């Protein structure tokens, strides 16, 4: 009986020790942020370069987006726009952190294979494709999402305003122009006393629409020179600056669309108050 007690006690100690080692390794790995060469875990390495990276991102980022927030009154489509904008903002921020860390570690890994011609050739091809394509997809997908929620906001406002005149959305959607321009034209007509878009705002919306359409239909990411000149004026940039869809472009798009949404929301409630009083 003493033998069995000693046997099971020893086995239990071995299990506890194993669990303790695993926990310590995990903590050490997290503390040293296994995206660097300090991490000595063999299972995370393949030859001279890292197979995995670990980064620390707050799991529940609750900060609001800085571009648009609804006022105290309730309107579902403005609330949805704020929620969607916040979601896109948070996801864009987290993906930016990941991609920067990924690119940093990828460069180190590429350098680590330079003494092996076969590995270097294979890894460099992968590295340069990823380095260019990941950034492009990251920025363009966010631009598409921002444009989508803005267009949905205008569509829902148009439906609401059309309802006051017993009109269907299909009656407003013109065959001679884009649906987006139809919505803008109708909203301006209904809210003409308190809302209108500046020429630069209209121009910018059409620019984003063109960039979105070119990318969706042809994977076109190069911005034509004529459009570049217009963006330089809108963003107050220096002449001759190369315009690309990057963090700066995304930031300005969010700001401009957020400001337009604020103007529409203010005008919408003034219109609604007048409409109810009649």
PDB file of N, CA, C and O in Angstrom, residues 200-227:
ATOM      1  N   UNK A 200     -16.054  71.097 -52.540  1.00  0.00           N
ATOM      2  CA  UNK A 200     -14.954  70.180 -52.210  1.00  0.00           C
ATOM      3  C   UNK A 200     -15.471  68.862 -51.642  1.00  0.00           C
ATOM      4  O   UNK A 200     -14.903  67.792 -51.906  1.00  0.00           O
ATOM      5  N   UNK A 201     -16.540  68.922 -50.868  1.00  0.00           N
ATOM      6  CA  UNK A 201     -17.124  67.701 -50.296  1.00  0.00           C
ATOM      7  C   UNK A 201     -17.731  66.825 -51.385  1.00  0.00           C
ATOM      8  O   UNK A 201     -17.547  65.605 -51.393  1.00  0.00           O
ATOM      9  N   UNK A 202     -18.468  67.451 -52.303  1.00  0.00           N
ATOM     10  CA  UNK A 202     -19.047  66.702 -53.423  1.00  0.00           C
ATOM     11  C   UNK A 202     -17.953  66.080 -54.281  1.00  0.00           C
ATOM     12  O   UNK A 202     -18.049  64.927 -54.699  1.00  0.00           O
ATOM     13  N   UNK A 203     -16.917  66.861 -54.522  1.00  0.00           N
ATOM     14  CA  UNK A 203     -15.798  66.371 -55.327  1.00  0.00           C
ATOM     15  C   UNK A 203     -15.119  65.194 -54.644  1.00  0.00           C
ATOM     16  O   UNK A 203     -14.800  64.179 -55.291  1.00  0.00           O
ATOM     17  N   UNK A 204     -14.904  65.315 -53.339  1.00  0.00           N
ATOM     18  CA  UNK A 204     -14.227  64.240 -52.617  1.00  0.00           C
ATOM     19  C   UNK A 204     -15.049  62.951 -52.624  1.00  0.00           C
ATOM     20  O   UNK A 204     -14.509  61.853 -52.792  1.00  0.00           O
ATOM     21  N   UNK A 205     -16.361  63.073 -52.452  1.00  0.00           N
ATOM     22  CA  UNK A 205     -17.235  61.897 -52.493  1.00  0.00           C
ATOM     23  C   UNK A 205     -17.115  61.205 -53.847  1.00  0.00           C
ATOM     24  O   UNK A 205     -17.014  59.968 -53.928  1.00  0.00           O
ATOM     25  N   UNK A 206     -17.111  61.990 -54.914  1.00  0.00           N
ATOM     26  CA  UNK A 206     -17.007  61.395 -56.255  1.00  0.00           C
ATOM     27  C   UNK A 206     -15.641  60.743 -56.467  1.00  0.00           C
ATOM     28  O   UNK A 206     -15.525  59.722 -57.146  1.00  0.00           O
ATOM     29  N   UNK A 207     -14.591  61.324 -55.859  1.00  0.00           N
ATOM     30  CA  UNK A 207     -13.248  60.743 -55.964  1.00  0.00           C
ATOM     31  C   UNK A 207     -13.199  59.389 -55.261  1.00  0.00           C
ATOM     32  O   UNK A 207     -12.681  58.403 -55.823  1.00  0.00           O
ATOM     33  N   UNK A 208     -13.722  59.336 -54.049  1.00  0.00           N
ATOM     34  CA  UNK A 208     -13.716  58.071 -53.302  1.00  0.00           C
ATOM     35  C   UNK A 208     -14.551  57.023 -54.040  1.00  0.00           C
ATOM     36  O   UNK A 208     -14.174  55.845 -54.108  1.00  0.00           O
ATOM     37  N   UNK A 209     -15.658  57.451 -54.616  1.00  0.00           N
ATOM     38  CA  UNK A 209     -16.508  56.526 -55.380  1.00  0.00           C
ATOM     39  C   UNK A 209     -15.743  55.966 -56.573  1.00  0.00           C
ATOM     40  O   UNK A 209     -15.829  54.766 -56.866  1.00  0.00           O
ATOM     41  N   UNK A 210     -14.991  56.806 -57.263  1.00  0.00           N
ATOM     42  CA  UNK A 210     -14.218  56.339 -58.422  1.00  0.00           C
ATOM     43  C   UNK A 210     -13.116  55.370 -57.992  1.00  0.00           C
ATOM     44  O   UNK A 210     -12.907  54.331 -58.619  1.00  0.00           O
ATOM     45  N   UNK A 211     -12.405  55.716 -56.912  1.00  0.00           N
ATOM     46  CA  UNK A 211     -11.339  54.827 -56.417  1.00  0.00           C
ATOM     47  C   UNK A 211     -11.937  53.473 -56.042  1.00  0.00           C
ATOM     48  O   UNK A 211     -11.384  52.421 -56.368  1.00  0.00           O
ATOM     49  N   UNK A 212     -13.065  53.506 -55.353  1.00  0.00           N
ATOM     50  CA  UNK A 212     -13.739  52.265 -54.955  1.00  0.00           C
ATOM     51  C   UNK A 212     -14.151  51.435 -56.162  1.00  0.00           C
ATOM     52  O   UNK A 212     -13.909  50.231 -56.215  1.00  0.00           O
ATOM     53  N   UNK A 213     -14.742  52.070 -57.169  1.00  0.00           N
ATOM     54  CA  UNK A 213     -15.190  51.349 -58.361  1.00  0.00           C
ATOM     55  C   UNK A 213     -14.029  50.766 -59.149  1.00  0.00           C
ATOM     56  O   UNK A 213     -14.083  49.623 -59.617  1.00  0.00           O
ATOM     57  N   UNK A 214     -12.957  51.554 -59.290  1.00  0.00           N
ATOM     58  CA  UNK A 214     -11.779  51.064 -60.018  1.00  0.00           C
ATOM     59  C   UNK A 214     -11.182  49.846 -59.340  1.00  0.00           C
ATOM     60  O   UNK A 214     -10.759  48.888 -59.989  1.00  0.00           O
ATOM     61  N   UNK A 215     -11.140  49.888 -58.009  1.00  0.00           N
ATOM     62  CA  UNK A 215     -10.556  48.770 -57.262  1.00  0.00           C
ATOM     63  C   UNK A 215     -11.443  47.536 -57.344  1.00  0.00           C
ATOM     64  O   UNK A 215     -10.959  46.409 -57.536  1.00  0.00           O
ATOM     65  N   UNK A 216     -12.747  47.721 -57.206  1.00  0.00           N
ATOM     66  CA  UNK A 216     -13.676  46.592 -57.229  1.00  0.00           C
ATOM     67  C   UNK A 216     -13.703  45.900 -58.587  1.00  0.00           C
ATOM     68  O   UNK A 216     -13.771  44.674 -58.679  1.00  0.00           O
ATOM     69  N   UNK A 217     -13.640  46.692 -59.654  1.00  0.00           N
ATOM     70  CA  UNK A 217     -13.814  46.118 -60.992  1.00  0.00           C
ATOM     71  C   UNK A 217     -12.505  45.673 -61.639  1.00  0.00           C
ATOM     72  O   UNK A 217     -12.492  44.718 -62.415  1.00  0.00           O
ATOM     73  N   UNK A 218     -11.399  46.384 -61.339  1.00  0.00           N
ATOM     74  CA  UNK A 218     -10.149  46.094 -62.048  1.00  0.00           C
ATOM     75  C   UNK A 218      -8.933  45.935 -61.134  1.00  0.00           C
ATOM     76  O   UNK A 218      -7.810  45.884 -61.631  1.00  0.00           O
ATOM     77  N   UNK A 219      -9.132  45.908 -59.835  1.00  0.00           N
ATOM     78  CA  UNK A 219      -8.014  45.891 -58.883  1.00  0.00           C
ATOM     79  C   UNK A 219      -7.093  47.091 -59.081  1.00  0.00           C
ATOM     80  O   UNK A 219      -5.901  47.028 -58.786  1.00  0.00           O
ATOM     81  N   UNK A 220      -7.631  48.178 -59.608  1.00  0.00           N
ATOM     82  CA  UNK A 220      -6.825  49.378 -59.853  1.00  0.00           C
ATOM     83  C   UNK A 220      -6.589  50.123 -58.542  1.00  0.00           C
ATOM     84  O   UNK A 220      -7.526  50.480 -57.854  1.00  0.00           O
ATOM     85  N   UNK A 221      -5.323  50.326 -58.219  1.00  0.00           N
ATOM     86  CA  UNK A 221      -4.993  51.044 -56.989  1.00  0.00           C
ATOM     87  C   UNK A 221      -4.243  52.347 -57.255  1.00  0.00           C
ATOM     88  O   UNK A 221      -4.037  53.125 -56.347  1.00  0.00           O
ATOM     89  N   UNK A 222      -3.825  52.547 -58.507  1.00  0.00           N
ATOM     90  CA  UNK A 222      -3.136  53.786 -58.843  1.00  0.00           C
ATOM     91  C   UNK A 222      -4.161  54.899 -59.054  1.00  0.00           C
ATOM     92  O   UNK A 222      -5.121  54.736 -59.796  1.00  0.00           O
ATOM     93  N   UNK A 223      -3.940  56.029 -58.412  1.00  0.00           N
ATOM     94  CA  UNK A 223      -4.852  57.155 -58.528  1.00  0.00           C
ATOM     95  C   UNK A 223      -4.422  58.015 -59.715  1.00  0.00           C
ATOM     96  O   UNK A 223      -3.261  58.434 -59.785  1.00  0.00           O
ATOM     97  N   UNK A 224      -5.331  58.258 -60.673  1.00  0.00           N
ATOM     98  CA  UNK A 224      -4.978  59.069 -61.846  1.00  0.00           C
ATOM     99  C   UNK A 224      -4.444  60.443 -61.451  1.00  0.00           C
ATOM    100  O   UNK A 224      -4.807  60.995 -60.413  1.00  0.00           O
ATOM    101  N   UNK A 225      -3.582  60.997 -62.303  1.00  0.00           N
ATOM    102  CA  UNK A 225      -2.935  62.274 -62.002  1.00  0.00           C
ATOM    103  C   UNK A 225      -3.953  63.394 -61.815  1.00  0.00           C
ATOM    104  O   UNK A 225      -3.787  64.257 -60.947  1.00  0.00           O
ATOM    105  N   UNK A 226      -5.013  63.389 -62.625  1.00  0.00           N
ATOM    106  CA  UNK A 226      -6.027  64.434 -62.515  1.00  0.00           C
ATOM    107  C   UNK A 226      -6.710  64.405 -61.150  1.00  0.00           C
ATOM    108  O   UNK A 226      -6.998  65.453 -60.552  1.00  0.00           O
ATOM    109  N   UNK A 227      -6.961  63.197 -60.652  1.00  0.00           N
ATOM    110  CA  UNK A 227      -7.580  63.056 -59.331  1.00  0.00           C
ATOM    111  C   UNK A 227      -6.586  63.430 -58.232  1.00  0.00           C
ATOM    112  O   UNK A 227      -6.959  64.035 -57.225  1.00  0.00           O
TER     113      UNK A 227
END
